[in-house]
Coordinates of C-alpha atoms (C1' of nucleotides) in Angstrom, one line a residue:
Chain A
M1 CA 176.2 132.8 171.2
S2 CA 173.0 134.1 169.8
I3 CA 170.9 135.2 172.7
D4 CA 167.8 136.6 171.2
R5 CA 165.8 134.4 168.9
P6 CA 162.2 135.5 169.1
S7 CA 159.3 133.1 169.1
T8 CA 161.5 130.1 168.0
A9 CA 161.6 126.7 169.7
P10 CA 164.2 126.7 172.5
T11 CA 167.4 125.0 171.6
L12 CA 169.7 122.9 173.7
D13 CA 172.0 125.8 174.0
E14 CA 169.4 127.9 175.7
V15 CA 168.5 125.1 178.1
A16 CA 172.1 124.7 179.0
H17 CA 172.5 128.4 179.5
A18 CA 169.4 128.6 181.7
A19 CA 170.5 125.6 183.7
G20 CA 174.0 127.0 184.1
V21 CA 175.7 124.0 182.6
S22 CA 177.4 123.3 179.3
R23 CA 175.6 122.0 176.3
S24 CA 177.2 118.6 176.7
T25 CA 176.0 118.2 180.2
A26 CA 172.5 119.3 179.2
S27 CA 172.5 116.8 176.4
R28 CA 173.6 114.0 178.7
A29 CA 171.0 115.0 181.3
I30 CA 168.3 114.8 178.7
N31 CA 169.3 111.5 177.2
G32 CA 169.5 108.9 179.8
G33 CA 171.2 111.1 182.4
D34 CA 174.3 109.1 182.6
R35 CA 177.4 110.6 184.2
V36 CA 175.7 113.7 185.4
S37 CA 175.5 115.0 188.9
P38 CA 172.2 115.1 190.7
E39 CA 172.2 118.9 190.9
A40 CA 173.1 119.3 187.3
Q41 CA 170.3 116.9 186.4
A42 CA 167.8 118.8 188.5
A43 CA 168.8 122.1 187.0
V44 CA 168.5 120.8 183.5
D45 CA 165.2 119.2 184.2
A46 CA 163.9 122.5 185.6
A47 CA 165.1 124.4 182.6
V48 CA 163.6 122.0 180.2
A49 CA 160.2 122.2 181.9
R50 CA 160.3 126.0 182.2
L51 CA 161.3 126.6 178.6
G52 CA 159.2 123.8 177.2
Y53 CA 162.1 122.4 175.4
T54 CA 161.7 119.7 172.8
P55 CA 164.8 118.2 171.1
N56 CA 165.1 119.0 167.4
R57 CA 164.5 115.7 165.6
A58 CA 166.4 116.7 162.5
A59 CA 169.5 117.7 164.4
R60 CA 169.4 114.6 166.5
S61 CA 168.8 112.3 163.5
L62 CA 171.7 113.9 161.7
V63 CA 174.2 112.7 164.2
T64 CA 172.6 109.6 165.5
R65 CA 172.0 108.4 161.9
R66 CA 168.5 107.3 162.9
T67 CA 165.3 108.9 161.6
G68 CA 163.2 108.2 164.6
S69 CA 160.3 106.9 162.5
V70 CA 159.0 103.5 161.4
A71 CA 156.8 102.9 158.4
L72 CA 153.5 101.0 158.3
V73 CA 153.3 99.8 154.7
I74 CA 150.0 99.0 153.2
P75 CA 150.7 97.9 149.7
E76 CA 147.1 97.5 148.9
P77 CA 146.1 98.6 145.5
D78 CA 142.4 98.0 146.3
G79 CA 141.1 100.9 148.3
R80 CA 138.1 99.1 149.8
V81 CA 140.3 96.9 151.9
L82 CA 141.5 99.8 153.9
A83 CA 138.1 99.8 155.7
D84 CA 138.8 96.3 156.8
P85 CA 138.5 96.0 160.5
F86 CA 141.6 93.9 160.6
L87 CA 143.7 96.6 159.1
A88 CA 142.1 99.2 161.3
G89 CA 143.0 97.1 164.3
T90 CA 146.5 96.8 163.1
L91 CA 146.7 100.5 162.7
R92 CA 145.6 101.1 166.3
G93 CA 147.9 98.4 167.6
V94 CA 151.0 99.8 166.0
G95 CA 150.0 103.3 167.0
H96 CA 149.6 102.4 170.6
A97 CA 152.8 100.4 170.7
L98 CA 154.6 103.4 169.4
D99 CA 153.1 105.8 171.9
P100 CA 155.6 105.4 174.7
T101 CA 158.4 105.7 172.2
D102 CA 159.2 109.0 170.5
L103 CA 159.0 107.2 167.2
Q104 CA 156.9 108.6 164.4
L105 CA 154.4 106.3 162.6
V106 CA 154.8 107.0 158.9
L107 CA 152.0 105.6 156.8
L108 CA 152.8 104.3 153.3
I109 CA 149.7 103.5 151.2
A110 CA 150.0 102.1 147.7
R111 CA 148.5 104.0 144.9
P112 CA 145.6 102.4 143.0
G113 CA 147.4 101.1 139.9
E114 CA 150.9 101.0 141.3
H115 CA 153.1 98.1 141.9
A116 CA 154.8 99.2 145.1
G117 CA 157.9 100.3 143.3
R118 CA 157.6 103.7 144.9
I119 CA 157.3 102.3 148.3
A120 CA 160.2 99.9 147.8
R121 CA 162.3 102.9 146.7
Y122 CA 161.2 104.9 149.8
L123 CA 162.2 102.1 152.1
K124 CA 165.6 101.8 150.4
G125 CA 166.0 105.5 150.7
G126 CA 166.7 105.2 154.4
H127 CA 163.8 107.4 155.4
V128 CA 162.7 105.1 158.3
D129 CA 164.4 103.0 160.9
G130 CA 162.1 100.1 160.4
A131 CA 159.0 98.9 158.7
I132 CA 155.8 96.9 159.3
I133 CA 154.2 95.4 156.2
A134 CA 150.6 95.0 156.8
S135 CA 149.0 93.7 153.6
H136 CA 151.6 92.0 151.6
H137 CA 151.0 90.7 148.1
Q138 CA 153.1 88.5 146.0
G139 CA 155.3 90.4 143.6
D140 CA 155.2 93.7 145.3
E141 CA 159.0 93.7 145.6
L142 CA 159.0 94.6 149.2
E143 CA 161.0 91.6 150.4
N144 CA 163.9 92.5 148.1
A145 CA 163.8 96.1 149.0
I146 CA 163.9 95.2 152.7
L147 CA 166.7 92.7 152.3
A148 CA 168.7 95.1 150.1
A149 CA 168.3 97.9 152.6
R150 CA 169.0 95.7 155.6
L151 CA 166.0 97.4 157.0
P152 CA 164.6 95.9 160.2
A153 CA 161.1 94.9 159.2
V154 CA 158.2 92.7 160.3
F155 CA 155.7 91.2 157.9
I156 CA 152.2 90.7 159.2
G157 CA 151.4 87.5 157.5
R158 CA 154.1 85.2 156.0
P159 CA 155.8 87.0 153.1
A160 CA 155.7 85.5 149.6
V161 CA 159.4 85.2 149.4
E162 CA 160.8 83.3 152.3
A163 CA 164.3 84.2 153.5
E164 CA 166.2 83.6 156.6
S165 CA 166.3 87.2 157.6
L166 CA 162.7 88.0 156.8
V167 CA 160.7 88.0 160.0
Y168 CA 157.0 87.8 160.2
V169 CA 154.0 87.1 162.5
D170 CA 151.2 85.0 161.4
V171 CA 148.6 82.5 162.4
D172 CA 148.6 78.9 161.1
N173 CA 146.1 79.6 158.4
V174 CA 146.4 76.1 156.9
A175 CA 145.5 74.4 160.1
A176 CA 142.7 76.9 160.8
A177 CA 141.1 76.3 157.5
R178 CA 141.6 72.6 157.8
R179 CA 139.9 72.6 161.2
A180 CA 137.0 74.7 160.0
T181 CA 136.5 72.4 157.1
Q182 CA 136.8 69.4 159.2
R183 CA 134.1 70.7 161.5
L184 CA 131.7 70.7 158.5
V185 CA 132.8 67.3 157.5
D186 CA 132.2 66.0 161.0
A187 CA 128.7 67.6 160.8
G188 CA 128.1 65.3 157.9
R189 CA 128.4 67.8 155.1
T190 CA 129.6 66.4 151.8
R191 CA 129.7 69.3 149.4
I192 CA 131.8 72.0 151.1
A193 CA 132.8 75.2 149.3
T194 CA 135.2 78.0 150.2
I195 CA 135.4 81.6 149.2
A196 CA 139.1 82.1 149.2
G197 CA 141.1 85.1 150.0
P198 CA 143.4 86.7 147.5
L199 CA 145.6 84.0 146.2
D200 CA 148.6 86.4 145.9
M201 CA 148.6 86.7 149.6
S202 CA 149.8 83.9 151.9
V203 CA 146.6 84.1 153.9
G204 CA 144.4 83.3 150.9
H205 CA 146.8 80.7 149.7
D206 CA 147.2 78.9 153.0
R207 CA 143.5 78.8 153.8
L208 CA 142.7 77.4 150.5
E209 CA 145.3 74.7 151.1
G210 CA 143.8 73.8 154.4
W211 CA 140.4 73.5 152.9
R212 CA 141.8 71.3 150.2
A213 CA 143.7 69.1 152.6
A214 CA 140.7 68.5 154.8
L215 CA 138.5 67.6 151.9
A216 CA 141.1 65.3 150.4
H217 CA 141.5 63.7 153.7
A218 CA 137.8 63.1 154.0
G219 CA 137.6 61.8 150.4
L220 CA 135.3 64.6 149.4
A221 CA 135.2 66.6 146.1
V222 CA 137.6 69.5 146.0
N223 CA 135.8 71.5 143.3
A224 CA 133.9 74.4 144.8
S225 CA 136.1 77.4 145.5
A226 CA 135.6 81.0 144.4
D227 CA 138.0 83.9 144.5
G228 CA 137.4 86.5 147.1
D229 CA 139.2 89.6 148.2
F230 CA 138.1 89.9 151.9
T231 CA 135.3 92.2 150.9
L232 CA 131.6 91.7 150.7
T233 CA 131.3 93.3 147.3
G234 CA 134.2 91.3 145.9
V235 CA 132.5 88.1 146.8
R236 CA 129.3 89.0 145.3
S237 CA 130.7 90.0 141.9
P238 CA 129.2 87.3 139.6
C239 CA 131.4 85.3 137.3
S240 CA 130.6 85.5 133.7
G241 CA 128.3 82.8 132.7
C242 CA 126.4 83.0 136.0
S243 CA 123.2 84.9 136.5
T244 CA 124.1 88.5 136.9
T245 CA 123.2 90.0 140.2
T246 CA 123.6 93.4 141.8
P247 CA 123.3 94.6 145.3
T248 CA 120.0 96.3 146.1
S249 CA 121.7 99.5 147.0
T250 CA 124.7 100.5 145.0
R251 CA 125.0 104.1 145.9
S252 CA 126.0 103.6 149.5
S253 CA 129.6 103.1 150.5
R254 CA 128.7 100.6 153.1
P255 CA 127.9 97.0 152.2
P256 CA 124.2 96.8 151.4
T257 CA 122.3 95.1 154.1
S258 CA 120.4 93.0 151.6
W259 CA 123.4 91.4 150.1
R260 CA 122.1 88.0 151.1
R261 CA 119.5 88.2 148.5
A262 CA 122.1 88.6 145.8
R263 CA 123.3 85.2 144.9
C264 CA 125.6 83.9 142.2
A265 CA 124.9 80.6 140.6
C266 CA 128.3 79.4 141.7
S267 CA 127.5 79.9 145.3
S268 CA 124.7 77.5 145.0
L269 CA 127.3 74.8 144.7
P270 CA 126.4 72.9 141.7
G271 CA 129.8 71.3 142.1
A272 CA 130.7 72.1 138.5
A273 CA 133.4 74.6 137.5
C274 CA 132.0 77.7 135.9
P275 CA 133.8 79.7 133.3
G276 CA 134.2 83.1 135.1
T277 CA 136.2 83.9 138.2
C278 CA 135.2 80.7 139.9
R279 CA 137.4 77.7 139.6
Chain B
M1 CA 187.1 115.0 151.6
S2 CA 186.2 111.6 152.8
I3 CA 186.2 109.3 149.8
D4 CA 185.5 105.9 151.1
R5 CA 182.4 105.3 153.1
P6 CA 181.4 101.7 152.6
S7 CA 177.7 100.7 152.3
T8 CA 176.4 104.1 153.3
A9 CA 173.9 106.3 151.5
P10 CA 175.6 108.6 149.1
T11 CA 175.9 112.2 150.1
L12 CA 175.5 115.4 148.1
D13 CA 179.3 115.7 148.3
E14 CA 179.7 112.4 146.5
V15 CA 177.2 113.3 143.8
A16 CA 178.9 116.6 143.2
H17 CA 182.3 114.9 143.0
A18 CA 181.0 112.3 140.6
A19 CA 179.4 115.0 138.5
G20 CA 182.5 117.1 138.5
V21 CA 180.9 120.2 140.0
S22 CA 180.8 121.8 143.4
R23 CA 178.3 120.8 146.1
S24 CA 176.5 124.1 145.7
T25 CA 175.9 123.5 142.0
A26 CA 174.8 120.0 142.7
S27 CA 172.4 121.2 145.4
R28 CA 170.9 123.8 143.0
A29 CA 170.6 121.3 140.3
I30 CA 168.7 118.9 142.5
N31 CA 166.3 121.5 144.0
G32 CA 164.6 123.4 141.3
G33 CA 167.6 123.6 138.9
D34 CA 167.6 127.3 138.9
R35 CA 170.8 129.1 137.8
V36 CA 172.6 126.0 136.6
S37 CA 174.0 125.4 133.2
P38 CA 172.4 122.6 131.1
E39 CA 175.5 120.6 131.1
A40 CA 176.0 120.8 134.8
Q41 CA 172.3 119.8 135.3
A42 CA 172.8 116.8 133.1
A43 CA 175.9 115.7 134.9
V44 CA 174.3 116.0 138.2
D45 CA 171.2 114.2 137.1
A46 CA 173.3 111.4 135.8
A47 CA 175.3 111.2 139.0
V48 CA 172.1 111.1 141.0
A49 CA 170.7 108.3 139.0
R50 CA 173.9 106.3 139.0
L51 CA 174.6 106.6 142.7
G52 CA 170.9 106.3 143.7
Y53 CA 171.2 109.5 145.7
T54 CA 168.5 110.4 148.1
P55 CA 168.7 113.7 150.0
N56 CA 169.2 113.3 153.7
R57 CA 165.9 114.5 155.2
A58 CA 167.4 115.3 158.5
A59 CA 170.2 117.5 157.1
R60 CA 167.8 119.2 154.8
S61 CA 165.3 119.8 157.6
L62 CA 167.9 121.2 159.8
V63 CA 168.7 124.0 157.4
T64 CA 165.3 124.6 155.8
R65 CA 163.6 124.5 159.2
R66 CA 160.9 122.4 157.9
T67 CA 160.3 118.8 158.9
G68 CA 158.9 117.5 155.6
S69 CA 156.0 115.8 157.2
V70 CA 152.4 116.5 157.9
A71 CA 150.2 114.8 160.5
L72 CA 146.9 113.2 160.1
V73 CA 145.3 113.4 163.5
I74 CA 142.6 111.0 164.5
P75 CA 141.7 112.0 168.1
E76 CA 139.2 109.2 168.3
P77 CA 139.1 107.5 171.6
D78 CA 136.8 104.9 170.3
G79 CA 138.6 102.3 168.4
R80 CA 135.8 101.0 166.4
V81 CA 135.4 104.1 164.4
L82 CA 138.8 103.6 162.8
A83 CA 137.1 100.9 160.6
D84 CA 134.7 103.6 159.4
P85 CA 134.8 103.7 155.6
F86 CA 134.8 107.5 155.8
L87 CA 138.0 107.6 157.7
A88 CA 139.5 105.0 155.5
G89 CA 138.7 107.1 152.5
T90 CA 140.2 110.1 154.2
L91 CA 143.3 108.2 154.8
R92 CA 143.6 107.2 151.2
G93 CA 142.9 110.6 149.9
V94 CA 145.5 112.3 152.1
G95 CA 148.0 109.6 151.2
H96 CA 147.5 110.0 147.5
A97 CA 147.6 113.8 147.7
L98 CA 150.9 113.5 149.5
D99 CA 152.4 111.1 146.9
P100 CA 153.8 113.6 144.4
T101 CA 155.2 115.5 147.3
D102 CA 158.1 114.3 149.3
L103 CA 156.1 114.9 152.4
Q104 CA 155.7 112.1 155.0
L105 CA 152.3 111.2 156.3
V106 CA 152.6 110.9 160.1
L107 CA 149.6 109.2 161.7
L108 CA 148.6 110.4 165.1
I109 CA 145.9 108.2 166.8
A110 CA 144.5 108.9 170.2
R111 CA 144.9 106.4 172.9
P112 CA 141.7 104.8 174.3
G113 CA 141.2 106.8 177.5
E114 CA 143.2 109.8 176.6
H115 CA 142.1 113.4 176.1
A116 CA 144.4 114.3 173.2
G117 CA 146.8 116.2 175.4
R118 CA 149.6 114.2 174.1
I119 CA 148.7 114.9 170.5
A120 CA 148.4 118.6 171.3
R121 CA 151.8 118.6 172.8
Y122 CA 153.2 116.8 169.8
L123 CA 151.7 119.3 167.5
K124 CA 153.2 122.2 169.5
G125 CA 156.5 120.5 169.5
G126 CA 157.1 121.5 165.9
H127 CA 157.4 117.9 164.7
V128 CA 155.3 118.5 161.6
D129 CA 154.8 121.3 159.1
G130 CA 151.1 120.9 159.0
A131 CA 148.2 118.9 160.3
I132 CA 144.9 117.5 159.1
I133 CA 142.4 116.8 161.9
A134 CA 140.1 114.0 160.8
S135 CA 137.8 113.2 163.6
H136 CA 137.6 116.2 165.8
H137 CA 135.7 116.2 169.1
Q138 CA 134.7 119.1 171.3
G139 CA 137.1 119.6 174.1
D140 CA 140.1 117.8 172.7
E141 CA 142.2 120.9 172.9
L142 CA 143.4 120.6 169.3
E143 CA 142.2 124.1 168.3
N144 CA 144.2 125.8 171.0
A145 CA 147.3 123.8 170.3
I146 CA 147.1 124.6 166.6
L147 CA 146.5 128.3 167.2
A148 CA 149.3 128.5 169.8
A149 CA 151.7 126.8 167.5
R150 CA 150.6 128.8 164.5
L151 CA 150.6 125.4 162.7
P152 CA 149.0 125.3 159.3
A153 CA 146.1 122.9 159.7
V154 CA 142.8 121.9 158.2
F155 CA 140.0 120.4 160.1
I156 CA 137.8 117.9 158.3
G157 CA 134.5 119.0 159.7
R158 CA 133.9 122.3 161.4
P159 CA 135.9 122.6 164.6
A160 CA 134.1 123.1 167.9
V161 CA 135.9 126.3 168.6
E162 CA 135.5 128.7 165.7
A163 CA 138.3 131.1 165.1
E164 CA 139.2 133.3 162.2
S165 CA 142.4 131.5 161.5
L166 CA 141.0 128.0 161.9
V167 CA 140.4 126.5 158.4
Y168 CA 138.2 123.6 157.7
V169 CA 136.3 121.7 155.0
D170 CA 132.9 120.5 155.6
V171 CA 129.5 119.8 154.0
D172 CA 126.4 121.6 155.0
N173 CA 125.2 119.0 157.4
V174 CA 122.3 121.1 158.7
A175 CA 120.9 121.5 155.2
A176 CA 121.5 117.9 154.4
A177 CA 119.6 116.6 157.4
R178 CA 116.9 119.1 156.8
R179 CA 116.4 117.9 153.3
A180 CA 116.5 114.2 154.3
T181 CA 113.9 114.8 156.9
Q182 CA 111.8 117.0 154.5
R183 CA 111.8 114.2 152.0
L184 CA 110.1 111.9 154.6
V185 CA 107.7 114.7 155.5
D186 CA 106.8 115.1 151.8
A187 CA 106.2 111.4 151.7
G188 CA 103.5 111.9 154.3
R189 CA 105.4 110.5 157.3
T190 CA 104.4 112.1 160.6
R191 CA 106.6 110.4 163.2
I192 CA 110.1 110.8 162.1
A193 CA 113.0 109.7 164.3
T194 CA 116.8 110.2 163.9
I195 CA 119.7 108.4 165.2
A196 CA 122.2 111.2 165.8
G197 CA 125.9 111.2 165.5
P198 CA 128.1 112.0 168.4
L199 CA 126.9 115.3 169.8
D200 CA 130.4 116.4 170.7
M201 CA 131.2 116.5 167.0
S202 CA 129.9 119.2 164.7
V203 CA 128.5 116.6 162.3
G204 CA 126.3 115.0 164.9
H205 CA 125.2 118.4 166.2
D206 CA 124.5 119.9 162.8
R207 CA 122.5 116.9 161.5
L208 CA 120.4 116.9 164.6
E209 CA 119.7 120.5 164.2
G210 CA 118.7 120.0 160.6
W211 CA 116.3 117.2 161.6
R212 CA 114.9 119.4 164.3
A213 CA 114.4 122.3 162.0
A214 CA 112.6 120.3 159.3
L215 CA 110.3 118.8 161.9
A216 CA 109.5 122.1 163.5
H217 CA 108.9 123.7 160.2
A218 CA 106.4 120.9 159.3
G219 CA 104.7 121.2 162.7
L220 CA 105.7 117.7 163.7
A221 CA 106.8 116.3 167.0
V222 CA 110.5 116.6 167.7
N223 CA 110.8 113.9 170.3
A224 CA 112.4 110.8 168.8
S225 CA 116.1 111.0 168.6
A226 CA 118.7 108.6 169.9
D227 CA 122.4 108.9 170.4
G228 CA 124.6 107.2 168.0
D229 CA 128.3 107.0 167.3
F230 CA 128.4 106.2 163.6
T231 CA 128.7 102.5 164.4
L232 CA 126.2 99.7 164.1
T233 CA 126.9 98.4 167.5
G234 CA 126.7 101.8 169.1
V235 CA 123.2 102.2 167.7
R236 CA 122.0 98.9 168.8
S237 CA 123.1 99.3 172.4
P238 CA 119.8 99.4 174.3
C239 CA 118.9 102.2 176.6
S240 CA 118.1 101.1 180.2
G241 CA 114.5 100.5 180.6
C242 CA 114.1 99.1 177.1
S243 CA 114.1 95.4 176.4
T244 CA 117.7 94.2 176.4
T245 CA 118.9 92.9 173.1
T246 CA 122.1 91.4 171.9
P247 CA 123.5 90.7 168.5
T248 CA 123.2 87.1 167.5
S249 CA 126.9 86.8 167.0
T250 CA 129.1 88.7 169.5
R251 CA 132.5 87.0 168.9
S252 CA 133.1 88.4 165.4
S253 CA 134.7 91.8 164.9
R254 CA 132.5 92.5 161.9
P255 CA 128.9 93.7 162.4
P256 CA 126.7 90.7 162.7
T257 CA 124.6 90.1 159.6
S258 CA 121.5 89.5 161.7
W259 CA 121.6 92.8 163.4
R260 CA 118.2 93.7 162.0
R261 CA 116.7 91.2 164.3
A262 CA 118.0 93.0 167.3
R263 CA 115.6 95.8 168.1
C264 CA 115.4 98.3 170.9
A265 CA 112.0 99.4 172.0
C266 CA 113.1 103.0 171.3
S267 CA 113.6 102.3 167.7
S268 CA 110.0 101.2 167.3
L269 CA 109.2 104.9 167.8
P270 CA 106.6 105.0 170.5
G271 CA 107.1 108.8 170.4
A272 CA 107.8 108.9 174.1
A273 CA 111.1 109.6 175.6
C274 CA 112.7 106.6 177.4
P275 CA 115.0 106.9 180.4
G276 CA 118.2 105.5 179.0
T277 CA 120.4 106.9 176.3
C278 CA 117.5 107.9 174.2
R279 CA 116.2 111.4 174.5
Chain C
dT1 C1' 176.9 130.6 136.3
dT2 C1' 180.0 128.7 139.8
dG3 C1' 182.3 127.9 144.2
dT4 C1' 183.6 129.2 149.2
dA5 C1' 182.3 129.4 153.7
dC6 C1' 179.2 129.4 157.3
dG7 C1' 175.3 127.9 160.1
dC8 C1' 171.3 124.8 161.3
dG9 C1' 170.9 121.8 166.6
dT10 C1' 172.4 117.8 168.2
dT11 C1' 175.5 113.9 169.8
dA12 C1' 180.1 111.8 170.4
dT13 C1' 185.0 112.0 171.5
dC14 C1' 188.4 113.3 174.4
dA15 C1' 191.0 116.1 177.7
dA16 C1' 190.7 118.2 181.7
Chain D
dT1 C1' 181.7 114.6 186.3
dT2 C1' 182.4 118.3 183.0
dG3 C1' 183.1 121.1 178.9
dA4 C1' 185.4 122.4 174.4
dT5 C1' 185.3 120.7 169.8
dA6 C1' 184.5 118.1 165.8
dA7 C1' 181.4 116.0 163.0
dC8 C1' 176.6 114.9 160.7
dG9 C1' 174.7 116.5 155.4
dC10 C1' 172.7 120.1 153.5
dG11 C1' 171.1 125.0 151.8
dT12 C1' 172.4 129.6 150.8
dA13 C1' 174.5 134.4 151.2
dC14 C1' 178.2 136.2 149.2
dA15 C1' 182.0 136.7 146.3
dA16 C1' 184.2 135.5 142.2

DNA sequence: TTGTACGCGTTATCAA
DNA sequence: TTGATAACGCGTACAA
């Protein structure tokens, strides 16, 4: 029955008192408005508006046993990838989808050298009601954490560990790479290379497989692929044994505009394997 | 005294019981460990480890009156900017700084056409303990919301409204632009243009001012500036009256590699103002 | 140093 | 339809 609480956020009690109803009725009116008379509803609505009432998330979470927040997990040890427009789009999309909800978007970014154990622990800690895994790598323990915690989760891109209860959205990367390669085959090309994505991600793996399949089907040599990491700089890094090359501008954080001039011997497609990162 | 609670997160009560101490002692041992005997501390630590105890954020927040989360606000109506490496770096930095803490990073992204009123309301709602404003535009009401809520906040880049209690980190953009321009002056250039940042951001405003100052100081013409928005595509959009130009590839989400070939008449620096977006 | 008891703001249960 | 009342899990005076 504390009446005066200066400069503090209004509580449900105060709303109820201002509306002339009990706290229970006020609560019902605010959530859903089921089993509440029109006049009571109106009174509560008015009081809420006048007092600028906002439900206390902590108190609500305590009893509903839900946190009211979902995690967007980016288990990406390599910082550069965060600037990837794909991830940026994902971020926006998730944010917008959450807008109409009163769910919080909690961002979980992996630390540079870390193996996602911390994030797995966080997920298991019950701090969020659900999770979206945006850049999943093989071996980051996320699948097990999610399965163990029975946490509703969606992987963006097929997870490394496949399980019945692991849901994901993905495109058919194998077919896409196969079609892309086939297009070059149809154009009469005979020596077709690929710069693969990270092979510890299903994207990279699948696309490489599609490329392989198309070449094999066409009876062409499957011997010119290089590791990539979805970044310009990552692709340009020369393998040992090739002529060393550097971008013309190394001090800028954006990809140098003259990167086309840098060329690794492998990318000239001799067809032979080279000892460095190329295979 | 509820003993059996199957497959639920362990509570402080259970930890205390397992450690053979009272809940108060367990609580003290977990937070700070002040005024607790070494043996009690050890017992609690062991129990925590064995049970995999994680404090319930909601319950803790309810009594400490802190939410345990800080917001990273990106009031950026233009989606493309999210892919900006600067913002990506900010994201990483904030994330890493928060790692050792048990603070949650809550991401607040503006909706496309929206004027940040929703975010301002959210901030005032007391949902976070603090905020970092990453891409602040003039007129987005964020300063007032923060001042009204007495919310600890840091602006990245000087806020449009300057107030005593509004703290920010920034570089001296005026001086930087002045020095950059001066360098060209020293090199003997006489017609020096700038592609400005958004003028409703202090960055854009300040850099333009630095450019102006240096030119004025050198007695050169201050008549060749164009609006930009820190994106490649934004810069390339032709002003009306200039020869229309399009990127060679428009279907890709990444900046076309041949953008250098697209050229607006304004960027050829005739020195004369043109009727479109250039000034 | 330890434990008891209360309150944080909300939802859920159950009589009325 | 409404209103007491009991949790929810935790921190913290206060007393021992």
